[in-house]
Each structure stands twice: as structure tokens, then as C-alpha cells.
Coordinates of C-alpha atoms and ligand atoms in Angstrom, one line a residue:
M1 CA -17.1 -15.1 11.3
R2 CA -13.7 -14.5 9.8
G3 CA -12.0 -11.5 8.1
I4 CA -8.7 -9.8 7.9
G5 CA -7.5 -8.4 11.2
V6 CA -6.0 -5.0 10.4
S7 CA -5.7 -3.1 13.6
P8 CA -4.7 -5.1 16.7
G9 CA -6.6 -5.5 19.9
I10 CA -9.7 -7.1 21.3
A11 CA -13.0 -5.3 21.3
I12 CA -16.1 -6.4 23.2
G13 CA -19.4 -4.4 22.7
K14 CA -22.7 -3.9 21.0
A15 CA -22.9 -3.7 17.2
L16 CA -24.2 -0.7 15.3
V17 CA -24.9 -1.9 11.7
L18 CA -24.7 0.8 9.1
K19 CA -27.0 -0.1 6.2
E20 CA -26.3 0.9 2.6
Q21 CA -29.0 3.2 1.4
H22 CA -30.2 2.9 -2.2
V23 CA -32.3 5.9 -3.0
T24 CA -34.9 6.0 -5.7
I25 CA -36.8 9.2 -6.1
E26 CA -40.3 9.3 -7.5
Q27 CA -40.8 12.3 -9.7
K28 CA -44.6 12.6 -10.0
S29 CA -46.6 12.8 -6.8
T30 CA -49.7 10.7 -6.1
R31 CA -50.4 12.9 -3.1
S32 CA -52.2 16.3 -3.0
K33 CA -50.1 19.4 -3.3
S34 CA -50.9 20.4 0.2
E35 CA -49.8 17.0 1.5
E36 CA -46.5 17.3 -0.3
L37 CA -46.0 20.9 1.1
E38 CA -46.7 19.5 4.6
R39 CA -44.1 16.7 4.1
L40 CA -41.6 19.4 3.0
Q41 CA -42.3 21.5 6.1
A42 CA -42.0 18.6 8.4
S43 CA -38.7 17.4 7.0
L44 CA -37.3 21.0 7.1
A45 CA -38.3 21.3 10.8
S46 CA -36.9 17.9 11.7
V47 CA -33.6 18.3 9.9
R48 CA -33.2 21.8 11.3
Q49 CA -33.7 20.5 14.8
K50 CA -31.2 17.7 14.2
L51 CA -28.6 20.1 12.9
E52 CA -29.2 22.3 15.9
E53 CA -28.6 19.3 18.2
I54 CA -25.4 18.3 16.4
K55 CA -24.2 21.9 16.7
K56 CA -24.9 21.9 20.4
K57 CA -22.8 18.8 20.8
A58 CA -20.0 20.4 18.8
T59 CA -17.2 20.3 21.4
L60 CA -13.7 21.4 20.9
E61 CA -12.9 18.5 18.6
L62 CA -15.7 19.5 16.3
G63 CA -14.9 23.3 16.6
D64 CA -14.4 24.0 12.9
K65 CA -17.4 21.9 12.0
A66 CA -19.7 24.1 14.1
Q67 CA -19.5 26.8 11.4
I68 CA -20.5 24.4 8.7
L69 CA -23.5 23.6 10.7
D70 CA -24.6 27.2 10.9
T71 CA -24.4 27.5 7.2
Q72 CA -26.4 24.3 6.8
I73 CA -29.1 25.5 9.2
L74 CA -29.4 28.6 7.0
V75 CA -30.0 26.4 4.0
T76 CA -33.2 25.0 5.7
Q77 CA -34.5 28.6 5.9
D78 CA -33.4 29.9 2.5
E79 CA -36.6 31.4 1.0
E80 CA -35.3 31.6 -2.5
L81 CA -34.5 27.9 -2.6
L82 CA -37.7 26.9 -0.8
G83 CA -39.8 29.2 -3.1
A84 CA -38.5 27.3 -6.1
V85 CA -39.1 23.9 -4.4
R86 CA -42.6 24.8 -3.5
G87 CA -43.1 26.0 -7.1
S88 CA -42.1 22.5 -8.4
I89 CA -44.4 20.8 -5.9
G90 CA -47.2 23.1 -7.2
G91 CA -46.4 21.6 -10.6
G92 CA -47.2 18.1 -9.4
M93 CA -43.8 16.9 -8.2
T94 CA -42.9 15.0 -5.0
A95 CA -41.2 17.0 -2.3
E96 CA -38.0 14.9 -2.7
A97 CA -37.8 15.3 -6.5
A98 CA -38.5 19.1 -6.1
L99 CA -35.8 19.4 -3.5
E100 CA -33.3 17.4 -5.6
I101 CA -33.8 19.7 -8.6
G102 CA -33.8 22.9 -6.6
I103 CA -30.7 21.9 -4.6
E104 CA -28.8 20.9 -7.8
F105 CA -29.9 24.2 -9.6
Y106 CA -28.5 26.4 -6.8
A107 CA -25.5 24.2 -6.1
K108 CA -24.5 24.6 -9.8
I109 CA -24.9 28.4 -9.6
L110 CA -22.7 28.5 -6.5
E111 CA -20.1 26.4 -8.2
G112 CA -19.9 28.8 -11.1
M113 CA -19.2 31.8 -8.9
D114 CA -15.8 33.6 -8.8
N115 CA -15.8 33.7 -5.1
E116 CA -14.2 30.6 -3.6
Y117 CA -16.2 30.8 -0.4
M118 CA -19.5 30.7 -2.3
R119 CA -18.3 27.8 -4.5
E120 CA -17.5 25.9 -1.3
R121 CA -21.1 26.3 -0.1
A122 CA -22.4 24.1 -2.9
A123 CA -21.2 21.1 -0.9
D124 CA -23.2 22.3 2.2
L125 CA -26.2 22.7 0.0
R126 CA -26.0 19.2 -1.3
D127 CA -25.3 17.8 2.2
V128 CA -28.4 19.4 3.6
G129 CA -30.3 18.4 0.5
G130 CA -29.3 14.8 1.1
R131 CA -30.4 14.9 4.7
L132 CA -33.8 16.4 3.7
I133 CA -34.3 13.8 1.0
R134 CA -33.3 10.9 3.2
H135 CA -35.7 12.2 5.9
L136 CA -38.5 12.4 3.4
L137 CA -37.9 8.8 2.3
G138 CA -37.7 7.6 5.9
L139 CA -34.1 6.6 5.6
E140 CA -31.8 6.6 8.7
Q141 CA -29.1 9.2 9.1
Q142 CA -25.8 8.0 10.4
D143 CA -23.2 10.3 11.8
L144 CA -20.2 8.6 13.4
S145 CA -19.0 11.8 15.0
A146 CA -22.2 12.2 17.0
L147 CA -22.4 8.8 18.7
T148 CA -23.3 9.0 22.4
E149 CA -22.9 5.3 23.3
D150 CA -20.1 2.8 22.8
Y151 CA -20.4 0.6 19.7
I152 CA -18.6 -1.7 17.4
I153 CA -19.4 -0.3 13.9
V154 CA -20.4 -2.8 11.3
A155 CA -20.5 -1.5 7.7
R156 CA -20.1 -2.8 4.1
D157 CA -17.2 -0.4 3.8
L158 CA -15.9 2.7 5.5
T159 CA -14.3 5.5 3.6
P160 CA -11.2 7.1 5.0
T161 CA -13.5 10.1 5.7
D162 CA -16.0 8.0 7.7
T163 CA -13.0 6.7 9.7
A164 CA -11.6 10.1 10.2
N165 CA -15.0 11.3 11.5
M166 CA -15.3 8.6 14.1
N167 CA -15.7 9.7 17.7
K168 CA -12.9 7.5 19.1
A169 CA -14.4 7.8 22.6
H170 CA -17.4 5.8 21.5
V171 CA -16.1 3.5 18.7
L172 CA -14.8 0.3 20.3
G173 CA -13.9 -1.3 17.0
F174 CA -15.1 -1.8 13.5
V175 CA -15.9 -4.6 11.1
T176 CA -16.5 -4.3 7.3
D177 CA -17.6 -6.6 4.6
I178 CA -14.9 -5.5 2.1
G179 CA -11.4 -4.0 2.2
G180 CA -7.9 -5.3 2.8
R181 CA -4.9 -4.7 5.1
T182 CA -3.7 -1.6 3.5
S183 CA -7.0 0.1 2.6
H184 CA -6.8 3.5 4.0
S185 CA -9.6 2.9 6.6
A186 CA -7.5 0.1 7.9
I187 CA -4.5 2.3 8.2
M188 CA -6.6 5.0 9.9
A189 CA -7.9 2.4 12.4
R190 CA -4.3 1.5 13.3
S191 CA -3.3 5.1 13.9
L192 CA -6.5 5.6 16.0
E193 CA -5.6 2.4 17.8
I194 CA -9.2 1.1 17.1
P195 CA -9.3 -2.7 16.7
A196 CA -10.6 -3.5 13.3
I197 CA -11.5 -6.5 11.1
V198 CA -12.2 -6.0 7.4
G199 CA -13.1 -8.2 4.4
T200 CA -15.7 -10.4 6.3
K201 CA -17.8 -10.4 3.1
D202 CA -21.2 -10.6 4.9
S203 CA -21.0 -9.0 8.3
T204 CA -23.7 -6.5 7.6
S205 CA -26.2 -9.2 6.7
R206 CA -25.3 -11.6 9.6
I207 CA -25.0 -9.0 12.4
K208 CA -27.9 -7.0 13.7
T209 CA -27.7 -3.7 15.6
G210 CA -27.6 -4.5 19.3
D211 CA -25.9 -7.9 18.9
L212 CA -23.0 -8.4 21.4
L213 CA -19.7 -8.9 19.5
I214 CA -16.2 -9.8 20.3
L215 CA -13.5 -8.8 17.8
D216 CA -10.4 -11.0 18.1
V217 CA -8.1 -9.1 15.6
K218 CA -5.2 -11.5 15.9
E219 CA -7.3 -14.4 14.7
G220 CA -9.4 -12.2 12.3
E221 CA -12.4 -13.5 14.1
V222 CA -15.8 -11.9 14.9
I223 CA -17.8 -13.7 17.5
I224 CA -21.5 -12.9 17.4
E225 CA -23.5 -13.2 20.6
P226 CA -20.7 -14.9 22.7
D227 CA -21.6 -16.6 25.9
S228 CA -20.5 -15.3 29.3
Q229 CA -17.6 -17.7 29.4
Q230 CA -16.2 -16.4 26.1
V231 CA -16.6 -12.8 27.3
D232 CA -14.7 -13.6 30.4
L233 CA -11.9 -15.3 28.4
Y234 CA -11.5 -12.4 26.1
E235 CA -11.7 -9.8 28.9
K236 CA -8.7 -11.7 30.4
S237 CA -6.8 -11.7 27.1
R238 CA -7.5 -8.0 26.7
A239 CA -6.0 -7.4 30.2
E240 CA -3.0 -9.5 29.2
M241 CA -2.4 -7.5 26.1
E242 CA -2.4 -4.3 28.1
E243 CA 0.2 -5.9 30.4
E244 CA 2.4 -6.8 27.4
K245 CA 2.1 -3.2 26.2
K246 CA 3.2 -1.9 29.6
R247 CA 6.2 -4.3 29.4
L248 CA 7.2 -3.0 26.0
L249 CA 6.8 0.6 27.1
K250 CA 10.0 0.1 29.1
I251 CA 12.1 0.3 25.9
K252 CA 10.2 3.4 24.7
T253 CA 13.1 5.8 25.0
Q254 CA 15.8 3.5 23.8
P255 CA 17.3 3.6 20.4
S256 CA 16.7 0.7 18.0
I257 CA 19.9 -1.2 17.7
S258 CA 20.5 -4.7 16.5
A259 CA 22.4 -7.3 18.7
D260 CA 25.6 -6.5 16.7
G261 CA 25.3 -2.8 17.1
H262 CA 23.7 -1.7 13.9
K263 CA 21.3 1.3 14.3
V264 CA 18.0 1.6 12.4
E265 CA 15.5 4.5 12.8
L266 CA 12.0 3.4 13.7
A267 CA 9.6 6.1 12.8
A268 CA 5.8 6.5 12.8
N269 CA 3.3 7.0 10.0
I270 CA 0.7 9.6 10.9
G271 CA -2.4 11.2 9.2
T272 CA -3.0 14.2 11.5
P273 CA -1.1 16.4 13.9
T274 CA -2.9 14.8 16.8
D275 CA -1.4 11.4 15.8
C276 CA 2.0 12.7 17.1
E277 CA 0.8 12.0 20.6
G278 CA 0.5 8.2 19.8
A279 CA 3.8 8.3 17.9
L280 CA 5.7 9.7 20.8
Y281 CA 3.9 7.5 23.3
N282 CA 5.0 4.5 21.3
G283 CA 8.6 5.6 21.2
A284 CA 8.8 6.9 17.6
E285 CA 12.2 8.3 16.6
G286 CA 10.7 10.5 14.0
I287 CA 7.8 10.6 11.5
G288 CA 8.6 8.7 8.4
L289 CA 5.3 9.4 6.6
F290 CA 2.8 12.2 7.3
R291 CA 0.0 11.4 4.9
T292 CA -1.1 15.0 4.4
E293 CA -4.2 14.1 2.4
F294 CA -6.1 13.5 5.6
L295 CA -6.0 17.3 6.2
Y296 CA -7.9 17.6 2.9
L297 CA -10.4 14.8 3.7
K298 CA -12.4 15.7 6.8
R299 CA -14.0 18.7 5.1
D300 CA -15.7 20.1 2.0
N301 CA -13.1 22.5 0.7
L302 CA -9.4 22.7 0.2
P303 CA -7.4 23.6 3.3
T304 CA -5.8 27.1 3.0
E305 CA -2.1 27.8 3.1
E306 CA -2.5 29.1 6.7
E307 CA -4.4 26.0 7.9
Q308 CA -1.8 23.7 6.4
Y309 CA 1.1 25.8 7.8
T310 CA -0.5 25.5 11.3
A311 CA -0.7 21.7 10.9
Y312 CA 2.8 21.2 9.6
K313 CA 4.3 23.6 12.1
S314 CA 2.5 21.7 14.9
V315 CA 3.9 18.3 13.8
L316 CA 7.5 19.7 13.3
K317 CA 7.5 21.4 16.7
T318 CA 6.0 18.5 18.5
M319 CA 8.6 16.1 17.0
A320 CA 11.7 18.4 17.0
P321 CA 14.5 17.6 16.8
R322 CA 13.4 14.3 15.4
P323 CA 13.1 14.1 11.6
V324 CA 9.6 14.5 10.0
V325 CA 9.0 13.3 6.4
I326 CA 5.9 15.1 5.1
R327 CA 4.5 13.7 2.0
T328 CA 2.8 16.0 -0.5
L329 CA -0.9 15.4 -1.4
D330 CA -1.7 11.8 -2.4
V331 CA -5.4 12.0 -3.3
G332 CA -7.1 9.6 -5.7
G333 CA -7.2 5.8 -5.4
D334 CA -9.4 5.2 -2.3
K335 CA -8.9 8.7 -1.0
E336 CA -11.5 10.8 -2.8
L337 CA -12.0 14.5 -2.4
S338 CA -15.6 15.1 -3.6
Y339 CA -15.0 18.9 -3.7
L340 CA -12.3 18.6 -6.3
N341 CA -14.9 17.1 -8.7
L342 CA -12.4 14.7 -10.2
P343 CA -14.0 12.6 -12.9
R344 CA -15.1 9.0 -12.0
E345 CA -12.5 6.6 -13.2
S346 CA -12.9 2.8 -13.8
N347 CA -9.3 2.2 -12.4
P348 CA -8.8 5.0 -9.8
F349 CA -5.5 3.4 -8.5
L350 CA -4.1 3.6 -12.0
G351 CA -5.5 7.0 -12.7
Y352 CA -5.3 10.6 -11.9
R353 CA -3.8 10.6 -8.4
A354 CA -1.1 12.0 -6.2
I355 CA 1.8 13.7 -8.0
R356 CA -0.2 13.5 -11.2
V357 CA -2.9 15.8 -9.7
C358 CA -0.3 18.1 -8.1
L359 CA 1.7 18.6 -11.4
K360 CA -1.5 19.4 -13.2
Q361 CA -3.4 21.4 -10.6
T362 CA -0.3 23.3 -9.6
D363 CA -2.2 25.9 -7.6
I364 CA -3.0 23.1 -5.1
F365 CA 0.6 21.9 -5.1
R366 CA 2.1 25.4 -4.7
T367 CA -0.2 26.2 -1.7
Q368 CA 1.0 23.0 0.0
L369 CA 4.7 23.7 -0.8
R370 CA 4.4 27.2 0.5
A371 CA 2.9 26.0 3.7
L372 CA 5.5 23.3 4.1
L373 CA 8.4 25.7 3.5
K374 CA 7.0 28.3 5.8
A375 CA 6.7 25.7 8.6
S376 CA 10.3 24.3 7.9
A377 CA 11.9 26.7 10.3
Y378 CA 10.2 24.9 13.2
G379 CA 11.8 21.5 13.0
N380 CA 13.6 18.9 10.9
L381 CA 11.5 18.8 7.8
K382 CA 12.0 16.4 4.8
I383 CA 9.6 16.6 1.9
M384 CA 8.5 13.5 -0.1
F385 CA 6.6 13.2 -3.4
P386 CA 4.3 10.2 -3.8
M387 CA 3.6 8.0 -6.8
I388 CA 6.6 8.9 -8.8
S389 CA 6.7 6.9 -12.0
S390 CA 9.3 8.8 -14.1
L391 CA 12.3 11.1 -13.9
D392 CA 10.3 13.9 -15.5
E393 CA 7.9 14.0 -12.6
V394 CA 10.8 14.3 -10.1
R395 CA 12.3 17.1 -12.1
Q396 CA 9.0 19.0 -12.4
A397 CA 8.1 18.6 -8.8
K398 CA 11.6 19.7 -7.7
A399 CA 11.4 22.7 -10.1
L400 CA 8.1 23.8 -8.5
F401 CA 9.6 23.3 -5.1
E402 CA 12.6 25.6 -6.0
E403 CA 10.3 28.2 -7.5
V404 CA 8.1 28.4 -4.4
K405 CA 11.2 28.5 -2.2
L406 CA 12.6 31.5 -4.1
E407 CA 9.2 33.2 -4.0
L408 CA 9.1 32.9 -0.3
I409 CA 12.6 34.1 0.2
K410 CA 11.8 37.1 -1.8
E411 CA 8.8 37.7 0.5
G412 CA 11.2 37.7 3.4
V413 CA 10.1 34.4 4.9
T414 CA 12.6 32.3 6.7
V415 CA 13.0 28.9 5.0
S416 CA 15.2 26.1 6.4
E417 CA 18.5 25.5 4.6
G418 CA 19.1 22.1 3.1
I419 CA 15.6 20.6 3.4
E420 CA 15.9 17.0 2.1
V421 CA 13.6 16.2 -0.9
G422 CA 12.9 12.6 -1.5
I423 CA 10.4 10.4 -3.3
M424 CA 8.3 7.3 -2.6
I425 CA 9.2 4.2 -4.6
E426 CA 5.8 2.5 -4.9
I427 CA 5.6 1.9 -8.7
P428 CA 7.7 -0.9 -10.2
A429 CA 8.8 1.6 -13.0
A430 CA 10.4 3.8 -10.3
A431 CA 12.1 0.8 -8.7
L432 CA 13.5 -0.3 -12.0
I433 CA 15.0 3.1 -12.7
S434 CA 15.9 3.8 -9.1
D435 CA 19.6 4.1 -10.1
V436 CA 18.7 7.1 -12.3
L437 CA 16.2 8.6 -9.8
A438 CA 18.7 8.3 -6.9
K439 CA 21.0 10.8 -8.5
E440 CA 18.3 13.5 -8.3
V441 CA 16.9 13.1 -4.8
D442 CA 18.0 13.0 -1.2
F443 CA 16.2 9.9 -0.1
F444 CA 13.9 7.1 -1.1
S445 CA 11.0 5.7 1.0
I446 CA 9.6 2.4 -0.3
G447 CA 5.8 2.4 -0.3
T448 CA 5.1 -1.3 -0.2
N449 CA 1.3 -0.9 0.0
D450 CA 1.2 0.3 -3.6
L451 CA 4.4 -1.4 -4.8
I452 CA 2.8 -4.8 -3.9
Q453 CA -0.4 -4.0 -5.7
Y454 CA 1.3 -2.8 -8.9
T455 CA 4.0 -5.5 -8.9
I456 CA 1.7 -8.5 -8.5
A457 CA -1.3 -6.8 -10.2
V458 CA -3.5 -7.4 -7.1
D459 CA -5.9 -4.7 -5.8
R460 CA -4.9 -3.8 -2.3
M461 CA -8.6 -3.2 -1.4
N462 CA -10.0 -6.5 -2.7
E463 CA -10.5 -9.1 0.0
G464 CA -11.3 -11.7 -2.7
I465 CA -7.7 -11.8 -3.8
A466 CA -6.1 -10.8 -0.5
Y467 CA -4.3 -14.2 -0.4
L468 CA -2.2 -13.0 -3.4
Y469 CA -1.3 -9.6 -1.7
T470 CA 1.9 -10.2 0.2
P471 CA 5.2 -8.5 0.7
F472 CA 6.9 -11.9 0.8
H473 CA 6.4 -12.4 -3.0
P474 CA 10.0 -12.8 -4.3
A475 CA 9.3 -10.3 -7.1
V476 CA 8.5 -7.6 -4.5
L477 CA 11.5 -8.5 -2.4
R478 CA 13.8 -8.3 -5.4
L479 CA 12.5 -4.9 -6.3
I480 CA 13.0 -3.7 -2.7
K481 CA 16.6 -5.0 -2.8
M482 CA 17.3 -3.3 -6.1
V483 CA 16.0 0.0 -4.7
I484 CA 18.1 -0.2 -1.6
E485 CA 21.2 -1.0 -3.5
N486 CA 20.7 1.7 -6.1
G487 CA 20.0 4.3 -3.3
H488 CA 23.2 3.3 -1.4
Q489 CA 25.2 3.3 -4.6
A490 CA 24.3 7.0 -5.1
G491 CA 24.9 7.7 -1.4
I492 CA 21.4 8.4 -0.3
W493 CA 19.5 6.8 2.6
V494 CA 16.6 4.4 2.0
G495 CA 13.6 3.9 4.2
M496 CA 10.3 2.1 4.0
C497 CA 6.9 3.5 4.9
G498 CA 4.5 0.9 3.6
E499 CA 2.8 -1.4 6.2
A500 CA 5.3 -4.1 5.5
A501 CA 7.9 -2.0 7.4
G502 CA 6.2 -3.0 10.7
D503 CA 5.8 -6.7 9.8
L504 CA 7.7 -8.6 12.4
D505 CA 8.2 -11.6 10.1
L506 CA 9.7 -9.4 7.4
I507 CA 11.9 -7.2 9.5
P508 CA 14.8 -9.7 9.7
L509 CA 15.1 -9.5 5.9
L510 CA 14.7 -5.7 5.8
L511 CA 17.4 -5.4 8.4
G512 CA 19.7 -7.7 6.4
M513 CA 19.0 -5.6 3.2
G514 CA 20.3 -2.5 5.0
L515 CA 17.3 -0.1 5.2
E516 CA 18.2 2.9 7.3
E517 CA 14.7 3.7 8.4
L518 CA 11.4 1.8 8.9
S519 CA 8.3 3.8 9.3
M520 CA 5.1 2.1 10.5
S521 CA 1.9 2.4 12.5
A522 CA 2.9 3.7 15.9
I523 CA 1.6 0.6 17.7
S524 CA 4.1 -1.6 15.8
I525 CA 7.2 0.4 16.9
L526 CA 7.9 -1.2 20.3
P527 CA 7.5 -4.8 19.2
A528 CA 9.8 -4.0 16.2
R529 CA 12.4 -2.4 18.4
E530 CA 12.4 -5.4 20.7
L531 CA 12.8 -7.8 17.8
I532 CA 15.7 -5.8 16.2
G533 CA 17.5 -5.9 19.5
R534 CA 17.6 -9.7 19.2
L535 CA 18.8 -9.8 15.6
N536 CA 22.3 -9.8 14.1
Q537 CA 22.5 -7.7 11.0
E538 CA 25.8 -9.0 9.7
E539 CA 24.4 -12.6 9.9
L540 CA 21.2 -11.6 8.2
K541 CA 23.0 -9.8 5.4
K542 CA 24.6 -13.1 4.4
K543 CA 21.2 -14.8 4.1
V544 CA 19.7 -12.3 1.8
P545 CA 20.9 -13.8 -1.6
E546 CA 19.6 -17.3 -0.7
I547 CA 16.2 -15.9 0.4
L548 CA 15.8 -14.0 -2.8
Q549 CA 16.4 -17.2 -4.7
L550 CA 13.4 -18.9 -3.2
G551 CA 10.4 -19.4 -5.5
T552 CA 7.3 -18.7 -3.4
A553 CA 6.1 -16.3 -0.8
Q554 CA 5.4 -19.2 1.5
E555 CA 8.9 -20.5 1.3
V556 CA 10.3 -17.0 2.0
Q557 CA 7.9 -16.6 5.0
E558 CA 8.9 -20.0 6.4
K559 CA 12.6 -19.3 6.1
L560 CA 12.2 -15.8 7.7
K561 CA 10.3 -17.3 10.6
V562 CA 13.3 -19.3 11.5
L563 CA 15.6 -16.3 11.1
G564 CA 13.3 -14.0 13.2
G565 CA 13.3 -16.6 16.0
A566 CA 17.0 -17.1 15.9
Ligands
PEP601 C1 2.4 2.9 0.2 O1 1.8 2.9 -0.9 O2 3.1 2.0 0.7 C2 2.2 4.1 1.1 C3 2.9 4.3 2.2 O3 1.3 5.1 0.6 P1 -0.3 4.9 0.9 O4 -0.5 3.7 1.7 O5 -0.7 6.2 1.5 O6 -0.8 4.7 -0.6
MG602 MG1 1.0 4.7 -1.8

């Protein structure tokens, strides 16, 4: 079976297929009231026991989640809620319908409270309610953080939260029916270094739990029930890949310099402070993109200023004196925060996301800016705003940044002098006015993941049109060139932090166009460094105009293959 290989490697292991669950809840019971009450009791007991088990397993990694589990266990014993549920059962309802109504009733009350802590408990209530209802309906519960055996996960789709929740020790790889190269679960898989193939269309219907699988990410191939010869062959390739990795690790501490002596900074993209480990291991010269939204995802409430401060400080300290570009919150699109209760949108990638959320819900933005500025004293911080589409947004975001900075200085907090403030160029509008924007910021970082989808009008998540989604499209390349030139004209540095920055076929052109920094998944850094060492920047610079005159992505790609090999 074929898909899009998104996180390199070879995985060999048993499949665990996560089935989609469509829940229909019958309202009127056909059972006796005492039978319904017994069903309720049984599911309360079983879910409580399961929660106790998960809590027991809560090791250091799950530390903060242990508390959530305590609260959830309490829900299963809440007499006020259960009294109401029993009352509805007495009126002829099924246990699941009574629970659904009772849970929603109390969740709404909690949500309406002044106290933030109580409001946050609504999500716990709904979570436990969901577990109870699924238990009553005999549906399986899946918890990827609680795996005890090694598996290759097979699912229709994985949300970034599912991926963030994976217990890396037991997830050998994953395969999904839908998704593309730059969907956020794909990006997470790369930073966790978990081999992954997405967009297979029908893996969940063709693979059964327990099937032996081989994932050959390079070929985008999933082999179901391979024979022993195939297993041996792939075990061998896996060992070879490890050898190649060891060879590349020799250039880990070297700078990235082209054959003609031109220096480029190769940085890593990270999602959590723990990713710094992989970044340093793979020889990152800095962090070019810290996607802070992942701090907001693995939970059911907003992270506090203190929690964020701790995370930012840890990254800055670990990486110091290397530069660290921290991007402010970029929720929306495929990164949903259920607890923000954002309205459902039919075009989430064109909707209320990123800087748009931050400039409207300024309390969220201010908290993040405070945490960032407080942490700034611990390293080389640069702040970046995502999804900028206009100069107004830049000015508003910068004004808030200045306000928060003054507020902190007044409070006596030490804030670093001269923190660079930059923006992502990931919307064609921003690229087209990059001459104007460049005068108001300290740097640009080109976000090709979104720039491609908005330029070519091709959804980055949709495997059905993935053949159109390419950084080699001449329109995308012309925009990139324009941004670099406008940035340089205004005297600011220009980097790239979309996945294209780590594309070995594209790097010769990016080098020729004069990008100062390339930020990529940590695992791409060493192969990129090795390649750059073989390239001549001056020569490549001369080739840029003719490449940009080519008409198709394929022609560009073919031309670049020759240049990359040269
Ligand atoms: C991008 O769009 O290229 C980018 C780096 O941001 P994200 O992938 O988080 O949307
Ligand atoms: Mg983006």
C-alpha cells in the first residue's frame, strides 16, 4: 500500500488500528429502570478502575496529567451529578442519554463561573462523560499515552494532540488514511523521529490490529504481512540507515559553510522544550522556529504565564548562546484548542487563527509576551509573529509587545535589550508587500508550508491534491525570491522555517537566493550541512534567474537535481 512518507526511517512491527467511533445515543430506554441503573453503576465502576490504573502508570512524563486524573476520578463519585442522572433514568431514559444531559448541564454551569479553575473543570467533566458513554455503548477506549506494547499505529487521521500524546517508547511508527507532508501530525512525527506514512486513503480498512507491518518511508510504502525474507531485508536497511546516521554525526559540531566559504545557519524547528535534545544531537546551530502552540495543545486549559516562562526559559538556557526564534501562538487551522471554544469554521485555514486570535483575545497574547520577555534574560531570544497578512497586524502586535515590555520594566523585571522582533511570511499578501513590512521588523522567516497552500490554493492536508502541493512551483519560488530581495534591501536577515527549508533538492536554489538561515526538522540538519559543504554559492546565484524562468515545477526540480549533484 502506498502513501506519502513524511518522517524518515523504517519501522517493523505489529499494527494497532484505531477505529473511528460514530456514537448514536438512544434517548428512550427499552430496559427496566433497575437494569439501566445497574448499567450506570457498572460503567462508573469500570471507568473509575481504568482511571485509577492510568493514574498508577503516570510516570514522570505524565506528572501533570496525574492531577487531571484525580479530578476525573472524583467526577465518577459526584453525588449531585449522579443524583440528577439517576433521576432522568427514573423518567425512562437510557443511562447514556441521562449521562449526556447531566454532564452537559453541569459542564455549562462550570463554564459560566467566574473562577477560572472551575471553568477548566468542564473539560474534565466532558472527558469522563465521554468515557462513561463509550463504555455503556461497548466502544473501545484508546489512549496512546498508555500503550504497554510496541505498535505501529494505524488511524484515519491523527490530531496533533494525539501525536503529542504518543508514548514514544511504544510507538514504532504510524500510518494514516488522510493527511499531507506538512500536516502538523507529520511535523510532530519528524520531531519525535517516529517513522510515518500518511495519506494512504484506506489503511484502516485494509490493515487489522495484530498484522505485521513494514513502513518504508522513503518509498512511501506500507507492506502488510511481509514474509521473513522481506523482514530480513528491511532489518538490514534499517541497520544501514543507522550507520549512515553515525557517519553524518561526525559533522555535528561543524559550521555550515558552502564550498566557496559562504556561511548559512542551520537551525531546528521544535514543538516542545524536550525537542532541544534532538536539535542539539543533530547539530542545530539554533532554533529557527519554536511552535509554542504545542504547549497549549496537550491539555485542557490555557498554560499560565509561569508555565510558559518555565518552558521558554528552559529552551533559551539549553540552546544558549545560540539564537532561538520563538513564534507566538499559532492556533487554528489543524491545531484546535477545544477549551477556547472557537466557533467551527468551514475554512479553518482561512479563518480565525494565529495572530488574528492573538490580536483579538489580547489577554492570551499578553500572557505569552510577558512569559517570553521574562525568559529573555536567559538566552538569545527572537520573537516572531505568525500569519501576518498586513502592516496593521505588525504594528498592533509590536505595540502590544512594547506595552508589555514597559509594564514588566515597571515591575522591576529584567528584560533583554534589543530582542529582535520578526514575522513569518506565509501569506502571499505579506510576500507582495514585503518591501513595506521589512522596514518595520528585524527579520523575516518564510513559512513555505502555508505559503504554498495559499499561493497555489491547495490544501496542505489534502492527500487527494498532494501532487499539486510543491515548493518547486515557479510562483512559490518567485515569491520567495521577492521576499529575500526585499528583506536584504531593507538590511534585515531572511530565513525559512517551512518544511521546504530541509528539502535537499531545493537547498541549492535557496542557497543561491541568499537565505541567511534555514530551519528544519532536526533530522534533516546533518544531510543539509553535508550537501551545503559541496555547493558553490556564487555559481548557484548566477543560475537563479534562469531557474525562475522555467514554467513547471517538474522542470525546476529536474534542473535543481543537476545542480545539487554538481
Ligand atoms: C509554515 O507555514 O511554513 C510554518 C512553518 O508554520 P506551520 O507549519 O506551523 O503552519
Ligand atoms: Mg504556518
